[in-house]
Every structure is written in structure tokens, then in C-alpha cells.
Amino acid sequence: MDKIVALCKRRGFVFQSSDIYGGLSNTWDYGPYGVELKNNVKRAWWRSVVYERNDILGMDAAILMHPKVWQASGHVDNFYDLKSDCKSCKKRFKAADLKDPKKCPECKGDLTEARPFNLMFKTHQGPVEDEGNLLYLRPETAQGIFVNFSNILDSRHPKLPFGLAQIGKAFRNEITPGNFTFRTREFEQMEIEYFVRPDEADKKLEEWIDYRFSWYPALGMKKENLRKRPHAKDELAHYARACTDIEYNFPFGWSELEGIANRTDFDLKQHAQTSGKDLQYFDGAAKTKFYPYIIEPSGGVDRAVLAFLTDAYHEEKVKEDTRVVLKLHKDLAPVKVAVLPLLKNRPEIVELAKKLAQGLKKSIVTVYDDTAAIGKLYRRQDEVGTLYCVTVDVQSLEDKQVTVRDRDTMKQDRIGIDNLKGYLTEKLNEGDTLPIG
């Protein structure tokens, strides 16, 4: 894990937030390469669950919501962890993580009795901070979908089964965040709420587990690093009938990437009761109304990014050196092409290289770099997962050809400048990929 963290900082994937002030614990900023990788993960997810299906619509709900939303959902009363504080070192621990509930795991001091600790962040709306203006930062994106259920029915008229998908920020005042970007207080979710007839819920749950499990290997993740883990009855959320986690074998152990749950009809019923609005589905053919059951595939963007980074990290022996390379799937790689001049002190070579890079940028994510010798430039692009390096050399000025180097094989092909864009486009569009760029 230390190597992943070091690479992320060295190459501009992830930085400690507020670093110049000593940082804010467990809070991270995504740098130039990190934000591209993160956006590519979100784009791949959106394509697979919205664009490639006929039964899911997209939406984007607000982070701030009416406080009654969280009362109806049960978060105000039930969304908490039990915590214990050390009387000596004053550190706080999640009771479920303690082997000895009476002794501090770090200083061996005495612990307080476990007490409930609500995980929602509170804020206030308007200039006066009082209970009447109390709001919460949403701890999940799902509720924004549930409270818009009738709006979607009235505006788009979907037929069961159908789903709503969204990607957005959520906030949880975790007691024990950690493991780099795996568990943080501010994070991003990719969530689907899939509405089904109650008698089809069990079948649809299994279908969604298989569908989501297949998404990760399709983007290059090793199958041996993935597993499904059904929840035991005593670990299910109060609203869930069943849930299965998709877990990844991180350097710190098997941990959740995504959960797929059967939330039953709990959420729609709760919001209908609290708001007084009718949130039932009307079946025109049968002339009946009922509350659909909800299947919820919910994954973390940050966790997925960390898993893809970890899975793609390779160290290889090349002659006497060690090559670090991120073998990211081409849909996820932050940069597709790097254009590099062999000699940065030859203006005509630099000019041609910059012209090629600018031309490619219009349709392919491309960077230009002349800040080091060619060997070092190759290694730098390997470390960020760039798929192809295009080198402009002295001969390029004469024969109008450039050298294209493949990231994974390091094989080099000589390609005519007039054919370069078509060559790269064909390579990047091989198989089932996202639109380039």
C-alpha cells in the first residue's frame, strides 16, 4: 500500500488535502491524473448502467435536503456507531473494532462505556444557527432518488422494473476512517435504486449481483482479487431483507467495493407516511396500486479508483532497471497518448511534436512532455498508465514518420504522420470501449 500512496503523490493522482497547513486527516484531493482516472471510472459506470440499458434513467439530487427526509429514512434515530473514548490518550474507537472493550488498543488505558455517535454532519441554513435551520449533509445519495419517485413517474412514465442512477458526494462523520482513500468522511457514491414488483425482488437481486460483479473484470480487474460475500442476518441494515457485498483483496485485506441490497418497500412507505404523499406505483393493466421493492447496487467511486490503481500496479525487470507501470484498462487510463520530442534542443522537432499533440487533443486525451530525456519520459508515462507514447525524432523531419510505443509490450512501430490519428483511434477503439476522450 505504501508504494501506491507514494506513486499517487509523486505522479499527481492523490494529494493530502490542505497539505501546506499540515493536512486534514483522512481527506484527499485528486490531482491532474487522479481526477481523470476518477472521471473515467464514473463514465464507465454510467455507460454500463444507463447508456447500455433501456430500464434505467439518470438523475442528480441536491446534497442539502429537508431535514424530515432523514427523520423518515431513519438516519436521525438509527444512523450511528457505538464509540468508546480512551481516558488516557483521549483517542476514539469504534466499539465493533475493539478486541477488548475495556482497554485502549494503543496505549492500554481504560476505555469509556460504548456510546452512540451519530454519523451525520450537521449544518445550518441561513444566517441564524438554531434548531429551526438545522440541515444535514447527506450520508447517502439514495434518499434523493426516493423523494423524487413520483416526479419520475409523472414526467417519464416508466414501467416496472426500472431504475434511477446517480453519482454524487456523501458525508459520514466516521469514527475510524483510514486506509488511504478507502474510508473517508467525504466520498462519492455510484448508486442505483431499481424498482421491482415484490414477487420479483429475489430474482432481480441475484441478477444485479451478477451484473455488477462482471463490471470490474470487464475493466481489467483480476477475477482472483474479487469475491461475493452475502451478509449474515445480524449484519443487515434495519431496512434490508438481503445484501451481498462485492469485495476486493486490498493490501490491507478483503474489503467492500460495492453492496447490492434488497431494501424492500421500506423507503417509499416511510416517505409516504411522513410526507403524506402517495408514492405507490399504479399498474394500469391490473388496476392496482402498490409499493415497489427496491434493489440497490451501491458502490464507492473512491474505493473503485483505489482498487483499480492497486490491481494495475506492476513492477517489471527491464534489463538492469525496475519498470513501474500502471496497466490500467484503456477506458480508465487517465492519458491515452503522450507526444515526446527526442531532442528538446532542436526547435523543428519540438515544433512538429507540439503540432501533432495539439491535433490529437481534439479527439484523444493527449499530453506533450519535453522535460526529461526520452528514457525517463517513457518511465514517467508508464507510471501513470499512458497507453501509447509517440516519439518525434530527427528522421521524422525527413520521412514524416513517428515511433509509437505500446505501454504493455513496449513494442515500437513506425507510423506515418498522416496515418497517426487513424492508427491510434483504431487501437483505442478495439473491443468494447468508451468513446475516446
Short mmCIF file of C-alpha atoms in Angstrom, two decimals:
data_model
loop_
_atom_site.label_atom_id
_atom_site.label_comp_id
_atom_site.label_asym_id
_atom_site.label_seq_id
_atom_site.Cartn_x
_atom_site.Cartn_y
_atom_site.Cartn_z
CA MET A 1 0.00 0.00 0.00
CA ASP A 2 2.92 2.35 0.71
CA LYS A 3 4.00 2.07 -2.93
CA ILE A 4 0.52 3.02 -4.16
CA VAL A 5 0.37 6.03 -1.83
CA ALA A 6 3.87 7.16 -2.89
CA LEU A 7 3.04 6.78 -6.58
CA CYS A 8 -0.19 8.74 -6.15
CA LYS A 9 1.66 11.71 -4.64
CA ARG A 10 4.70 11.52 -6.93
CA ARG A 11 2.69 11.45 -10.15
CA GLY A 12 -0.23 13.67 -9.20
CA PHE A 13 -3.03 11.20 -8.60
CA VAL A 14 -3.91 11.98 -4.99
CA PHE A 15 -2.64 14.60 -2.53
CA GLN A 16 -3.23 15.15 1.16
CA SER A 17 -5.91 17.81 1.49
CA SER A 18 -4.72 21.16 2.93
CA ASP A 19 -1.18 19.82 2.77
CA ILE A 20 0.57 23.18 3.27
CA TYR A 21 -1.23 23.55 6.62
CA GLY A 22 -0.25 20.11 7.83
CA GLY A 23 -3.18 18.39 6.14
CA LEU A 24 -6.67 17.44 7.31
CA SER A 25 -6.73 13.82 8.38
CA ASN A 26 -8.38 11.31 6.04
CA THR A 27 -9.23 13.99 3.48
CA TRP A 28 -7.77 13.81 -0.01
CA ASP A 29 -7.53 15.90 -3.17
CA TYR A 30 -7.38 14.35 -6.64
CA GLY A 31 -4.60 15.78 -8.82
CA PRO A 32 -4.42 16.04 -12.64
CA TYR A 33 -4.11 12.31 -13.28
CA GLY A 34 -6.32 11.29 -10.37
CA VAL A 35 -9.29 13.35 -11.48
CA GLU A 36 -9.04 11.88 -14.99
CA LEU A 37 -8.96 8.33 -13.61
CA LYS A 38 -11.87 9.08 -11.28
CA ASN A 39 -13.92 10.62 -14.09
CA ASN A 40 -13.17 7.62 -16.31
CA VAL A 41 -14.40 5.22 -13.61
CA LYS A 42 -17.62 7.23 -13.27
CA ARG A 43 -18.01 7.42 -17.05
CA ALA A 44 -17.58 3.67 -17.41
CA TRP A 45 -20.15 3.03 -14.68
CA TRP A 46 -22.65 5.47 -16.18
CA ARG A 47 -22.28 3.93 -19.60
CA SER A 48 -22.83 0.40 -18.31
CA VAL A 49 -25.89 1.15 -16.18
CA VAL A 50 -27.57 4.00 -18.09
CA TYR A 51 -26.47 4.16 -21.73
CA GLU A 52 -26.28 0.41 -22.36
CA ARG A 53 -29.61 -0.40 -20.70
CA ASN A 54 -33.20 0.52 -21.52
CA ASP A 55 -34.54 0.32 -17.96
CA ILE A 56 -32.50 2.95 -16.06
CA LEU A 57 -32.68 6.74 -16.06
CA GLY A 58 -30.14 9.15 -14.63
CA MET A 59 -30.60 11.96 -12.15
CA ASP A 60 -28.65 14.22 -9.79
CA ALA A 61 -30.26 15.16 -6.47
CA ALA A 62 -29.17 18.01 -4.18
CA ILE A 63 -26.80 17.40 -1.30
CA LEU A 64 -28.89 19.52 1.10
CA MET A 65 -32.38 18.16 1.71
CA HIS A 66 -35.31 18.86 4.01
CA PRO A 67 -34.45 17.50 7.50
CA LYS A 68 -37.67 15.45 7.52
CA VAL A 69 -36.09 13.29 4.78
CA TRP A 70 -33.59 11.99 7.32
CA GLN A 71 -36.21 11.54 10.01
CA ALA A 72 -38.35 9.45 7.65
CA SER A 73 -35.40 7.39 6.42
CA GLY A 74 -34.39 6.50 9.98
CA HIS A 75 -31.00 8.18 9.82
CA VAL A 76 -31.70 10.60 12.67
CA ASP A 77 -32.56 7.75 15.05
CA ASN A 78 -30.60 4.80 13.66
CA PHE A 79 -27.54 6.03 11.74
CA TYR A 80 -24.89 5.77 14.42
CA ASP A 81 -21.86 3.79 15.55
CA LEU A 82 -21.08 2.83 19.11
CA LYS A 83 -17.89 4.56 20.23
CA SER A 84 -15.54 4.36 23.18
CA ASP A 85 -13.04 7.01 24.27
CA CYS A 86 -9.69 6.33 25.89
CA LYS A 87 -9.43 8.07 29.28
CA SER A 88 -5.65 8.35 28.91
CA CYS A 89 -4.75 9.21 25.28
CA LYS A 90 -8.23 10.63 24.50
CA LYS A 91 -8.48 8.75 21.19
CA ARG A 92 -11.84 7.50 20.00
CA PHE A 93 -12.55 3.99 18.73
CA LYS A 94 -15.41 2.17 17.07
CA ALA A 95 -16.69 -0.37 19.57
CA ALA A 96 -17.16 -3.05 16.90
CA ASP A 97 -13.44 -2.89 16.07
CA LEU A 98 -12.22 -3.43 19.64
CA LYS A 99 -10.92 -6.82 20.73
CA ASP A 100 -11.08 -5.75 24.38
CA PRO A 101 -13.96 -3.32 25.02
CA LYS A 102 -12.30 -2.07 28.21
CA LYS A 103 -8.71 -1.44 27.11
CA CYS A 104 -7.32 1.06 24.58
CA PRO A 105 -5.68 -0.82 21.68
CA GLU A 106 -2.91 1.80 21.50
CA CYS A 107 -1.93 2.93 25.00
CA LYS A 108 -3.71 0.18 27.02
CA GLY A 109 -5.54 2.82 29.03
CA ASP A 110 -9.11 2.41 30.26
CA LEU A 111 -11.96 2.96 27.81
CA THR A 112 -15.32 4.58 28.49
CA GLU A 113 -18.52 2.64 28.05
CA ALA A 114 -19.60 2.50 24.41
CA ARG A 115 -21.98 5.32 23.47
CA PRO A 116 -23.98 6.01 20.29
CA PHE A 117 -22.39 8.51 17.90
CA ASN A 118 -24.50 9.80 15.00
CA LEU A 119 -22.56 9.78 11.75
CA MET A 120 -24.32 12.67 10.01
CA PHE A 121 -22.66 16.06 9.59
CA LYS A 122 -24.86 18.93 10.74
CA THR A 123 -25.02 22.44 9.30
CA HIS A 124 -27.42 25.38 9.28
CA GLN A 125 -29.29 27.14 6.52
CA GLY A 126 -29.35 30.93 6.60
CA PRO A 127 -27.63 33.43 8.89
CA VAL A 128 -29.09 32.18 12.20
CA GLU A 129 -27.77 28.98 13.74
CA ASP A 130 -30.69 27.47 15.61
CA GLU A 131 -32.61 24.19 15.56
CA GLY A 132 -35.16 25.62 13.15
CA ASN A 133 -32.48 25.99 10.49
CA LEU A 134 -30.76 22.66 11.09
CA LEU A 135 -29.75 20.71 7.97
CA TYR A 136 -27.63 17.63 7.33
CA LEU A 137 -25.04 16.85 4.72
CA ARG A 138 -26.48 13.75 3.08
CA PRO A 139 -24.90 10.47 4.29
CA GLU A 140 -26.06 8.68 1.14
CA THR A 141 -27.40 9.63 -2.27
CA ALA A 142 -30.28 7.14 -2.22
CA GLN A 143 -32.83 9.31 -0.41
CA GLY A 144 -32.68 11.93 -3.17
CA ILE A 145 -33.95 9.26 -5.54
CA PHE A 146 -36.74 8.05 -3.26
CA VAL A 147 -38.20 11.51 -2.68
CA ASN A 148 -38.24 12.07 -6.46
CA PHE A 149 -40.03 8.79 -7.20
CA SER A 150 -43.38 10.40 -8.01
CA ASN A 151 -41.69 13.14 -10.07
CA ILE A 152 -40.08 10.49 -12.27
CA LEU A 153 -43.37 8.60 -12.65
CA ASP A 154 -45.20 11.77 -13.64
CA SER A 155 -42.55 13.07 -16.06
CA ARG A 156 -41.16 9.93 -17.70
CA HIS A 157 -43.88 7.29 -17.08
CA PRO A 158 -41.50 4.30 -16.73
CA LYS A 159 -42.87 0.78 -16.37
CA LEU A 160 -41.65 -1.70 -13.76
CA PRO A 161 -38.98 -2.84 -13.45
CA PHE A 162 -36.98 0.37 -13.82
CA GLY A 163 -34.15 2.12 -12.03
CA LEU A 164 -32.70 5.54 -11.29
CA ALA A 165 -28.94 6.06 -11.21
CA GLN A 166 -26.86 8.87 -9.82
CA ILE A 167 -23.30 9.70 -8.86
CA GLY A 168 -22.70 12.16 -6.07
CA LYS A 169 -20.97 13.18 -2.87
CA ALA A 170 -21.95 11.85 0.53
CA PHE A 171 -20.63 12.66 4.00
CA ARG A 172 -20.26 10.49 7.09
CA ASN A 173 -18.56 11.54 10.30
CA GLU A 174 -16.73 8.22 10.57
CA ILE A 175 -15.08 7.44 13.90
CA THR A 176 -12.21 5.44 12.45
CA PRO A 177 -11.55 6.39 8.82
CA GLY A 178 -8.33 5.21 7.21
CA ASN A 179 -6.53 3.03 4.67
CA PHE A 180 -5.78 5.96 2.37
CA THR A 181 -8.87 6.79 0.26
CA PHE A 182 -10.77 3.63 1.22
CA ARG A 183 -12.70 5.02 4.19
CA THR A 184 -13.11 8.80 4.35
CA ARG A 185 -15.60 11.26 5.75
CA GLU A 186 -16.24 12.84 2.35
CA PHE A 187 -16.69 10.40 -0.50
CA GLU A 188 -18.51 9.82 -3.77
CA GLN A 189 -21.11 7.15 -4.44
CA MET A 190 -22.37 5.42 -7.59
CA GLU A 191 -25.88 4.28 -6.68
CA ILE A 192 -28.85 2.70 -8.41
CA GLU A 193 -32.33 2.31 -6.96
CA TYR A 194 -34.06 -0.34 -9.03
CA PHE A 195 -37.84 -0.60 -8.52
CA VAL A 196 -39.42 -4.04 -8.97
CA ARG A 197 -42.57 -5.94 -8.18
CA PRO A 198 -42.29 -7.52 -4.72
CA ASP A 199 -42.56 -11.07 -6.04
CA GLU A 200 -39.62 -10.45 -8.43
CA ALA A 201 -37.26 -8.91 -5.86
CA ASP A 202 -35.25 -12.03 -5.00
CA LYS A 203 -34.65 -12.86 -8.66
CA LYS A 204 -33.69 -9.29 -9.56
CA LEU A 205 -31.31 -9.12 -6.61
CA GLU A 206 -29.35 -12.09 -7.93
CA GLU A 207 -29.34 -10.64 -11.44
CA TRP A 208 -27.89 -7.36 -10.18
CA ILE A 209 -25.24 -9.12 -8.10
CA ASP A 210 -24.02 -10.97 -11.19
CA TYR A 211 -24.26 -7.90 -13.41
CA ARG A 212 -22.26 -5.68 -11.10
CA PHE A 213 -19.72 -8.38 -10.30
CA SER A 214 -18.92 -8.73 -14.01
CA TRP A 215 -18.26 -4.98 -14.42
CA TYR A 216 -14.93 -4.96 -12.62
CA PRO A 217 -13.20 -7.74 -14.62
CA ALA A 218 -14.56 -6.18 -17.83
CA LEU A 219 -12.41 -3.15 -16.96
CA GLY A 220 -9.30 -5.22 -16.36
CA MET A 221 -9.54 -6.16 -12.68
CA LYS A 222 -8.24 -9.65 -11.87
CA LYS A 223 -11.05 -12.04 -11.02
CA GLU A 224 -8.98 -13.71 -8.31
CA ASN A 225 -8.96 -10.40 -6.42
CA LEU A 226 -12.78 -10.25 -6.30
CA ARG A 227 -15.35 -12.18 -4.33
CA LYS A 228 -19.02 -12.06 -3.33
CA ARG A 229 -19.89 -12.04 0.38
CA PRO A 230 -23.55 -12.39 1.43
CA HIS A 231 -24.43 -10.59 4.66
CA ALA A 232 -25.40 -12.60 7.71
CA LYS A 233 -28.81 -11.75 9.17
CA ASP A 234 -27.31 -9.97 12.17
CA GLU A 235 -25.34 -7.52 9.99
CA LEU A 236 -28.16 -6.44 7.68
CA ALA A 237 -29.32 -2.84 7.79
CA HIS A 238 -32.68 -2.37 9.50
CA TYR A 239 -34.41 -1.83 6.15
CA ALA A 240 -32.75 -4.69 4.21
CA ARG A 241 -34.07 -8.16 3.54
CA ALA A 242 -30.79 -9.34 1.98
CA CYS A 243 -27.47 -7.89 0.87
CA THR A 244 -24.31 -9.14 -0.84
CA ASP A 245 -21.02 -7.26 -0.92
CA ILE A 246 -18.56 -7.33 -3.79
CA GLU A 247 -15.17 -7.32 -2.08
CA TYR A 248 -11.64 -6.66 -3.34
CA ASN A 249 -8.46 -8.11 -1.90
CA PHE A 250 -6.68 -4.88 -0.98
CA PRO A 251 -3.17 -4.91 0.53
CA PHE A 252 -4.91 -4.44 3.90
CA GLY A 253 -7.28 -7.37 3.30
CA TRP A 254 -10.66 -8.18 1.77
CA SER A 255 -12.92 -5.13 1.94
CA GLU A 256 -16.16 -3.90 0.37
CA LEU A 257 -16.21 -2.25 -3.05
CA GLU A 258 -19.95 -2.33 -3.52
CA GLY A 259 -23.07 -3.62 -1.83
CA ILE A 260 -26.20 -4.89 -3.58
CA ALA A 261 -29.19 -4.90 -1.24
CA ASN A 262 -32.90 -5.68 -1.26
CA ARG A 263 -34.29 -2.64 0.60
CA THR A 264 -37.87 -3.97 0.34
CA ASP A 265 -40.52 -1.21 0.23
CA PHE A 266 -39.28 0.42 3.45
CA ASP A 267 -38.12 3.74 1.98
CA LEU A 268 -41.16 4.59 -0.15
CA LYS A 269 -43.51 3.67 2.69
CA GLN A 270 -41.61 5.79 5.19
CA HIS A 271 -41.55 8.85 2.95
CA ALA A 272 -45.21 8.41 2.05
CA GLN A 273 -46.18 8.21 5.72
CA THR A 274 -44.05 11.21 6.75
CA SER A 275 -44.85 13.48 3.80
CA GLY A 276 -48.48 12.49 3.30
CA LYS A 277 -47.83 12.00 -0.43
CA ASP A 278 -48.89 8.95 -2.40
CA LEU A 279 -45.72 7.15 -3.50
CA GLN A 280 -47.32 3.97 -4.77
CA TYR A 281 -46.93 2.62 -8.30
CA PHE A 282 -50.11 2.29 -10.35
CA ASP A 283 -50.36 -0.79 -12.53
CA GLY A 284 -52.68 0.29 -15.34
CA ALA A 285 -53.24 -3.23 -16.68
CA ALA A 286 -54.21 -4.73 -13.32
CA LYS A 287 -55.79 -1.52 -12.00
CA THR A 288 -53.87 -1.90 -8.74
CA LYS A 289 -51.51 0.28 -6.68
CA PHE A 290 -48.63 -0.95 -4.56
CA TYR A 291 -45.23 -0.01 -3.20
CA PRO A 292 -42.42 -1.49 -5.31
CA TYR A 293 -39.49 -3.26 -3.69
CA ILE A 294 -36.10 -1.68 -4.27
CA ILE A 295 -32.84 -3.38 -5.30
CA GLU A 296 -29.88 -1.11 -4.56
CA PRO A 297 -26.43 -1.59 -6.09
CA SER A 298 -24.31 0.99 -4.24
CA GLY A 299 -20.57 1.41 -4.82
CA GLY A 300 -17.91 3.88 -3.81
CA VAL A 301 -16.12 5.84 -6.53
CA ASP A 302 -13.05 6.38 -4.37
CA ARG A 303 -12.86 2.72 -3.41
CA ALA A 304 -13.17 1.66 -7.03
CA VAL A 305 -10.39 4.06 -8.05
CA LEU A 306 -8.14 2.70 -5.29
CA ALA A 307 -8.89 -0.90 -6.30
CA PHE A 308 -8.20 -0.25 -10.00
CA LEU A 309 -4.93 1.52 -9.09
CA THR A 310 -3.87 -1.34 -6.83
CA ASP A 311 -4.78 -4.01 -9.38
CA ALA A 312 -2.99 -2.21 -12.22
CA TYR A 313 0.27 -1.61 -10.32
CA HIS A 314 3.14 -3.70 -11.71
CA GLU A 315 6.88 -3.79 -11.20
CA GLU A 316 8.89 -5.38 -14.03
CA LYS A 317 12.58 -6.01 -14.62
CA VAL A 318 13.79 -4.32 -17.80
CA LYS A 319 17.48 -5.05 -18.30
CA GLU A 320 19.08 -3.76 -15.10
CA ASP A 321 16.22 -1.47 -14.10
CA THR A 322 12.82 -1.90 -12.49
CA ARG A 323 9.94 -0.53 -14.53
CA VAL A 324 6.87 0.62 -12.60
CA VAL A 325 3.82 0.55 -14.85
CA LEU A 326 0.10 1.02 -14.29
CA LYS A 327 -1.58 -1.45 -16.61
CA LEU A 328 -4.93 0.30 -16.49
CA HIS A 329 -7.66 -0.69 -18.91
CA LYS A 330 -7.76 1.67 -21.87
CA ASP A 331 -11.15 3.03 -20.82
CA LEU A 332 -9.70 4.03 -17.45
CA ALA A 333 -6.19 5.25 -18.33
CA PRO A 334 -6.00 9.00 -17.49
CA VAL A 335 -3.97 9.72 -20.61
CA LYS A 336 -4.25 7.79 -23.84
CA VAL A 337 -1.30 9.26 -25.78
CA ALA A 338 1.87 11.18 -24.90
CA VAL A 339 3.80 13.00 -27.63
CA LEU A 340 7.53 13.30 -26.86
CA PRO A 341 10.31 15.03 -28.82
CA LEU A 342 13.53 13.03 -28.85
CA LEU A 343 15.64 16.21 -28.73
CA LYS A 344 14.17 19.24 -26.99
CA ASN A 345 17.08 21.45 -28.19
CA ARG A 346 16.02 21.03 -31.83
CA PRO A 347 13.27 23.64 -32.43
CA GLU A 348 11.98 21.95 -35.56
CA ILE A 349 11.46 18.65 -33.69
CA VAL A 350 9.75 20.39 -30.80
CA GLU A 351 7.52 22.34 -33.18
CA LEU A 352 6.43 19.20 -35.02
CA ALA A 353 5.79 17.32 -31.76
CA LYS A 354 3.67 20.15 -30.34
CA LYS A 355 1.71 20.38 -33.57
CA LEU A 356 0.98 16.64 -33.51
CA ALA A 357 -0.08 16.76 -29.86
CA GLN A 358 -2.42 19.67 -30.46
CA GLY A 359 -4.00 17.91 -33.42
CA LEU A 360 -4.60 14.71 -31.43
CA LYS A 361 -6.06 16.57 -28.44
CA LYS A 362 -9.24 17.32 -30.37
CA SER A 363 -10.30 13.67 -30.29
CA ILE A 364 -7.89 11.80 -27.97
CA VAL A 365 -6.71 12.64 -24.44
CA THR A 366 -3.11 13.60 -25.22
CA VAL A 367 -0.24 15.25 -23.35
CA TYR A 368 3.02 16.79 -24.55
CA ASP A 369 6.20 16.45 -22.48
CA ASP A 370 9.80 17.50 -23.14
CA THR A 371 11.04 17.91 -19.57
CA ALA A 372 13.48 14.97 -19.49
CA ALA A 373 15.46 12.52 -21.60
CA ILE A 374 13.38 10.09 -23.65
CA GLY A 375 14.04 7.10 -21.38
CA LYS A 376 12.86 8.99 -18.32
CA LEU A 377 9.83 10.28 -20.21
CA TYR A 378 8.85 6.71 -21.10
CA ARG A 379 9.10 5.63 -17.45
CA ARG A 380 7.08 8.64 -16.34
CA GLN A 381 4.26 7.79 -18.75
CA ASP A 382 4.41 4.11 -17.73
CA GLU A 383 3.84 5.12 -14.11
CA VAL A 384 0.62 6.98 -14.94
CA GLY A 385 -0.68 4.29 -17.29
CA THR A 386 -0.39 6.17 -20.61
CA LEU A 387 -1.26 3.71 -23.37
CA TYR A 388 0.91 4.98 -26.24
CA CYS A 389 3.97 7.20 -26.49
CA VAL A 390 4.60 8.95 -29.81
CA THR A 391 8.23 9.98 -30.30
CA VAL A 392 9.25 12.60 -32.83
CA ASP A 393 12.93 12.26 -33.85
CA VAL A 394 15.36 13.64 -36.42
CA GLN A 395 14.25 11.09 -39.00
CA SER A 396 10.64 12.26 -38.57
CA LEU A 397 11.59 15.53 -40.24
CA GLU A 398 12.66 13.63 -43.35
CA ASP A 399 10.36 10.60 -43.71
CA LYS A 400 7.26 12.10 -41.98
CA GLN A 401 7.01 9.10 -39.68
CA VAL A 402 6.99 8.80 -35.88
CA THR A 403 7.64 5.97 -33.44
CA VAL A 404 4.62 4.68 -31.49
CA ARG A 405 5.45 2.70 -28.33
CA ASP A 406 2.91 0.38 -26.68
CA ARG A 407 2.76 0.64 -22.87
CA ASP A 408 2.29 -3.04 -22.05
CA THR A 409 4.53 -4.70 -24.64
CA MET A 410 6.98 -1.80 -25.14
CA LYS A 411 6.86 -2.75 -28.84
CA GLN A 412 7.57 0.15 -31.19
CA ASP A 413 6.00 0.73 -34.60
CA ARG A 414 6.96 3.30 -37.20
CA ILE A 415 3.78 5.10 -38.35
CA GLY A 416 3.29 7.81 -40.96
CA ILE A 417 2.20 11.15 -39.54
CA ASP A 418 -0.77 11.30 -41.93
CA ASN A 419 -1.94 7.90 -40.61
CA LEU A 420 -1.17 8.53 -36.92
CA LYS A 421 -4.61 9.66 -35.78
CA GLY A 422 -6.34 6.80 -37.58
CA TYR A 423 -3.84 4.27 -36.22
CA LEU A 424 -4.31 5.43 -32.62
CA THR A 425 -8.09 5.71 -32.96
CA GLU A 426 -8.31 2.14 -34.23
CA LYS A 427 -6.13 0.88 -31.37
CA LEU A 428 -8.15 2.71 -28.73
CA ASN A 429 -11.49 1.61 -30.17
CA GLU A 430 -10.63 -2.09 -30.36
CA GLY A 431 -13.17 -4.12 -28.43
CA ASP A 432 -15.85 -2.65 -26.20
CA THR A 433 -14.51 0.73 -25.08
CA LEU A 434 -15.80 4.14 -24.17
CA PRO A 435 -15.79 6.92 -26.75
CA ILE A 436 -12.24 8.27 -26.96
CA GLY A 437 -11.61 11.28 -24.80
#
